[in-house]
Amino acid sequence: MIVRVDGEELVTESGRTVAGLLLALGRVSWRTTRGGGRPRGVFCGIGVCHDCLVVVNGAADVRACQRLVRDGDDIRTQDGAELPA
Ligand code: FES
C-alpha cells in the first residue's frame, strides 16, 4: 500500500499501526505539546496516554498507536492537541 508521511510518499505493508510505521521510519516524535512545544511520540502504546497524536487524512488527534495504516493515508505531524487540558 502507498501512504504519505509529512508529504513523502512511501510503500508499506498492511497490518501496521501508524505509530509502528513512524517508528520504523526512525521517527521518535511526531507532535508537540500545547504548552511549550515539547516533542511527543509513543509513550503507553495502548491508547491511554494520547501522547502519540497525529493528523491522518486531515483529522487531528488520531492516536497513532491505535490506528492501522490504510492505503492512501495522508499522515502529518501534529502541532499541539485539540483535547481538553
Ligand atoms: S502511545 Fe499512548 S495513546 Fe498512543
JSON list of C-alpha atoms and ligand atoms in Angstrom, two decimals:
[
{"chain": "A", "resi": 1, "resn": "MET", "atom": "CA", "xyz": [0.00, 0.00, 0.00]},
{"chain": "A", "resi": 2, "resn": "ILE", "atom": "CA", "xyz": [1.04, 3.60, -0.55]},
{"chain": "A", "resi": 3, "resn": "VAL", "atom": "CA", "xyz": [0.82, 6.31, 2.12]},
{"chain": "A", "resi": 4, "resn": "ARG", "atom": "CA", "xyz": [2.21, 9.80, 2.64]},
{"chain": "A", "resi": 5, "resn": "VAL", "atom": "CA", "xyz": [4.11, 10.89, 5.74]},
{"chain": "A", "resi": 6, "resn": "ASP", "atom": "CA", "xyz": [4.61, 14.64, 6.01]},
{"chain": "A", "resi": 7, "resn": "GLY", "atom": "CA", "xyz": [4.30, 14.85, 2.25]},
{"chain": "A", "resi": 8, "resn": "GLU", "atom": "CA", "xyz": [6.67, 12.00, 1.42]},
{"chain": "A", "resi": 9, "resn": "GLU", "atom": "CA", "xyz": [5.15, 9.05, -0.45]},
{"chain": "A", "resi": 10, "resn": "LEU", "atom": "CA", "xyz": [6.07, 5.64, 0.97]},
{"chain": "A", "resi": 11, "resn": "VAL", "atom": "CA", "xyz": [5.28, 1.99, 0.32]},
{"chain": "A", "resi": 12, "resn": "THR", "atom": "CA", "xyz": [4.40, -0.06, 3.42]},
{"chain": "A", "resi": 13, "resn": "GLU", "atom": "CA", "xyz": [2.68, -3.31, 4.29]},
{"chain": "A", "resi": 14, "resn": "SER", "atom": "CA", "xyz": [-0.79, -3.67, 5.80]},
{"chain": "A", "resi": 15, "resn": "GLY", "atom": "CA", "xyz": [-1.44, -4.57, 9.43]},
{"chain": "A", "resi": 16, "resn": "ARG", "atom": "CA", "xyz": [0.89, -1.94, 10.82]},
{"chain": "A", "resi": 17, "resn": "THR", "atom": "CA", "xyz": [-0.17, 0.91, 13.09]},
{"chain": "A", "resi": 18, "resn": "VAL", "atom": "CA", "xyz": [0.66, 4.50, 12.23]},
{"chain": "A", "resi": 19, "resn": "ALA", "atom": "CA", "xyz": [2.99, 4.54, 15.25]},
{"chain": "A", "resi": 20, "resn": "GLY", "atom": "CA", "xyz": [4.65, 1.34, 14.04]},
{"chain": "A", "resi": 21, "resn": "LEU", "atom": "CA", "xyz": [5.20, 2.89, 10.63]},
{"chain": "A", "resi": 22, "resn": "LEU", "atom": "CA", "xyz": [6.63, 6.10, 12.08]},
{"chain": "A", "resi": 23, "resn": "LEU", "atom": "CA", "xyz": [8.93, 4.19, 14.42]},
{"chain": "A", "resi": 24, "resn": "ALA", "atom": "CA", "xyz": [10.10, 2.00, 11.53]},
{"chain": "A", "resi": 25, "resn": "LEU", "atom": "CA", "xyz": [10.99, 5.22, 9.71]},
{"chain": "A", "resi": 26, "resn": "GLY", "atom": "CA", "xyz": [13.19, 6.20, 12.64]},
{"chain": "A", "resi": 27, "resn": "ARG", "atom": "CA", "xyz": [10.84, 8.84, 13.99]},
{"chain": "A", "resi": 28, "resn": "VAL", "atom": "CA", "xyz": [10.57, 9.03, 17.78]},
{"chain": "A", "resi": 29, "resn": "SER", "atom": "CA", "xyz": [8.31, 12.11, 17.95]},
{"chain": "A", "resi": 30, "resn": "TRP", "atom": "CA", "xyz": [5.61, 13.46, 15.66]},
{"chain": "A", "resi": 31, "resn": "ARG", "atom": "CA", "xyz": [3.72, 16.01, 17.63]},
{"chain": "A", "resi": 32, "resn": "THR", "atom": "CA", "xyz": [4.49, 18.82, 20.06]},
{"chain": "A", "resi": 33, "resn": "THR", "atom": "CA", "xyz": [2.80, 19.73, 23.33]},
{"chain": "A", "resi": 34, "resn": "ARG", "atom": "CA", "xyz": [0.44, 22.70, 23.53]},
{"chain": "A", "resi": 35, "resn": "GLY", "atom": "CA", "xyz": [2.37, 24.33, 26.37]},
{"chain": "A", "resi": 36, "resn": "GLY", "atom": "CA", "xyz": [6.00, 24.55, 25.43]},
{"chain": "A", "resi": 37, "resn": "GLY", "atom": "CA", "xyz": [6.18, 22.69, 22.14]},
{"chain": "A", "resi": 38, "resn": "ARG", "atom": "CA", "xyz": [7.95, 19.68, 23.59]},
{"chain": "A", "resi": 39, "resn": "PRO", "atom": "CA", "xyz": [8.26, 16.61, 21.34]},
{"chain": "A", "resi": 40, "resn": "ARG", "atom": "CA", "xyz": [5.99, 13.59, 21.86]},
{"chain": "A", "resi": 41, "resn": "GLY", "atom": "CA", "xyz": [5.60, 10.16, 20.28]},
{"chain": "A", "resi": 42, "resn": "VAL", "atom": "CA", "xyz": [4.65, 6.75, 21.68]},
{"chain": "A", "resi": 43, "resn": "PHE", "atom": "CA", "xyz": [4.52, 6.51, 25.47]},
{"chain": "A", "resi": 44, "resn": "CYS", "atom": "CA", "xyz": [1.97, 3.90, 26.60]},
{"chain": "A", "resi": 45, "resn": "GLY", "atom": "CA", "xyz": [1.41, 2.21, 23.24]},
{"chain": "A", "resi": 46, "resn": "ILE", "atom": "CA", "xyz": [-2.08, 1.06, 24.30]},
{"chain": "A", "resi": 47, "resn": "GLY", "atom": "CA", "xyz": [-4.28, 4.08, 23.57]},
{"chain": "A", "resi": 48, "resn": "VAL", "atom": "CA", "xyz": [-4.39, 5.58, 27.06]},
{"chain": "A", "resi": 49, "resn": "CYS", "atom": "CA", "xyz": [-1.93, 8.49, 27.26]},
{"chain": "A", "resi": 50, "resn": "HIS", "atom": "CA", "xyz": [-2.70, 10.35, 23.98]},
{"chain": "A", "resi": 51, "resn": "ASP", "atom": "CA", "xyz": [0.96, 11.28, 23.60]},
{"chain": "A", "resi": 52, "resn": "CYS", "atom": "CA", "xyz": [1.08, 9.82, 20.09]},
{"chain": "A", "resi": 53, "resn": "LEU", "atom": "CA", "xyz": [-1.48, 12.14, 18.46]},
{"chain": "A", "resi": 54, "resn": "VAL", "atom": "CA", "xyz": [-1.08, 12.70, 14.74]},
{"chain": "A", "resi": 55, "resn": "VAL", "atom": "CA", "xyz": [-3.09, 14.09, 11.83]},
{"chain": "A", "resi": 56, "resn": "VAL", "atom": "CA", "xyz": [-4.47, 11.42, 9.48]},
{"chain": "A", "resi": 57, "resn": "ASN", "atom": "CA", "xyz": [-6.34, 12.46, 6.33]},
{"chain": "A", "resi": 58, "resn": "GLY", "atom": "CA", "xyz": [-6.94, 15.91, 7.80]},
{"chain": "A", "resi": 59, "resn": "ALA", "atom": "CA", "xyz": [-8.35, 14.63, 11.10]},
{"chain": "A", "resi": 60, "resn": "ALA", "atom": "CA", "xyz": [-6.33, 15.76, 14.12]},
{"chain": "A", "resi": 61, "resn": "ASP", "atom": "CA", "xyz": [-5.86, 13.94, 17.44]},
{"chain": "A", "resi": 62, "resn": "VAL", "atom": "CA", "xyz": [-5.68, 10.44, 15.96]},
{"chain": "A", "resi": 63, "resn": "ARG", "atom": "CA", "xyz": [-3.88, 8.06, 18.33]},
{"chain": "A", "resi": 64, "resn": "ALA", "atom": "CA", "xyz": [-1.10, 6.67, 16.17]},
{"chain": "A", "resi": 65, "resn": "CYS", "atom": "CA", "xyz": [-0.71, 3.58, 18.36]},
{"chain": "A", "resi": 66, "resn": "GLN", "atom": "CA", "xyz": [-4.36, 2.58, 17.76]},
{"chain": "A", "resi": 67, "resn": "ARG", "atom": "CA", "xyz": [-4.87, 3.47, 14.09]},
{"chain": "A", "resi": 68, "resn": "LEU", "atom": "CA", "xyz": [-3.93, 0.91, 11.44]},
{"chain": "A", "resi": 69, "resn": "VAL", "atom": "CA", "xyz": [-2.38, 2.35, 8.30]},
{"chain": "A", "resi": 70, "resn": "ARG", "atom": "CA", "xyz": [-4.69, 2.25, 5.28]},
{"chain": "A", "resi": 71, "resn": "ASP", "atom": "CA", "xyz": [-3.85, 2.61, 1.63]},
{"chain": "A", "resi": 72, "resn": "GLY", "atom": "CA", "xyz": [-3.79, 6.26, 0.61]},
{"chain": "A", "resi": 73, "resn": "ASP", "atom": "CA", "xyz": [-3.46, 7.66, 4.14]},
{"chain": "A", "resi": 74, "resn": "ASP", "atom": "CA", "xyz": [-2.01, 11.15, 4.44]},
{"chain": "A", "resi": 75, "resn": "ILE", "atom": "CA", "xyz": [-0.20, 11.23, 7.81]},
{"chain": "A", "resi": 76, "resn": "ARG", "atom": "CA", "xyz": [1.10, 14.52, 9.18]},
{"chain": "A", "resi": 77, "resn": "THR", "atom": "CA", "xyz": [2.96, 15.76, 12.19]},
{"chain": "A", "resi": 78, "resn": "GLN", "atom": "CA", "xyz": [0.68, 17.49, 14.69]},
{"chain": "A", "resi": 79, "resn": "ASP", "atom": "CA", "xyz": [1.41, 20.75, 16.47]},
{"chain": "A", "resi": 80, "resn": "GLY", "atom": "CA", "xyz": [-0.23, 20.63, 19.91]},
{"chain": "A", "resi": 81, "resn": "ALA", "atom": "CA", "xyz": [-3.55, 18.89, 20.55]},
{"chain": "A", "resi": 82, "resn": "GLU", "atom": "CA", "xyz": [-7.25, 19.72, 20.49]},
{"chain": "A", "resi": 83, "resn": "LEU", "atom": "CA", "xyz": [-8.03, 17.63, 23.56]},
{"chain": "A", "resi": 84, "resn": "PRO", "atom": "CA", "xyz": [-9.09, 19.41, 26.78]},
{"chain": "A", "resi": 85, "resn": "ALA", "atom": "CA", "xyz": [-6.33, 20.18, 29.28]},
{"chain": "B", "resi": 1, "resn": "FES", "atom": "S1", "xyz": [1.08, 5.97, 22.93]},
{"chain": "B", "resi": 1, "resn": "FES", "atom": "FE1", "xyz": [-0.35, 6.33, 24.50]},
{"chain": "B", "resi": 1, "resn": "FES", "atom": "S2", "xyz": [-2.21, 6.62, 23.38]},
{"chain": "B", "resi": 1, "resn": "FES", "atom": "FE2", "xyz": [-0.78, 6.13, 21.86]}
]
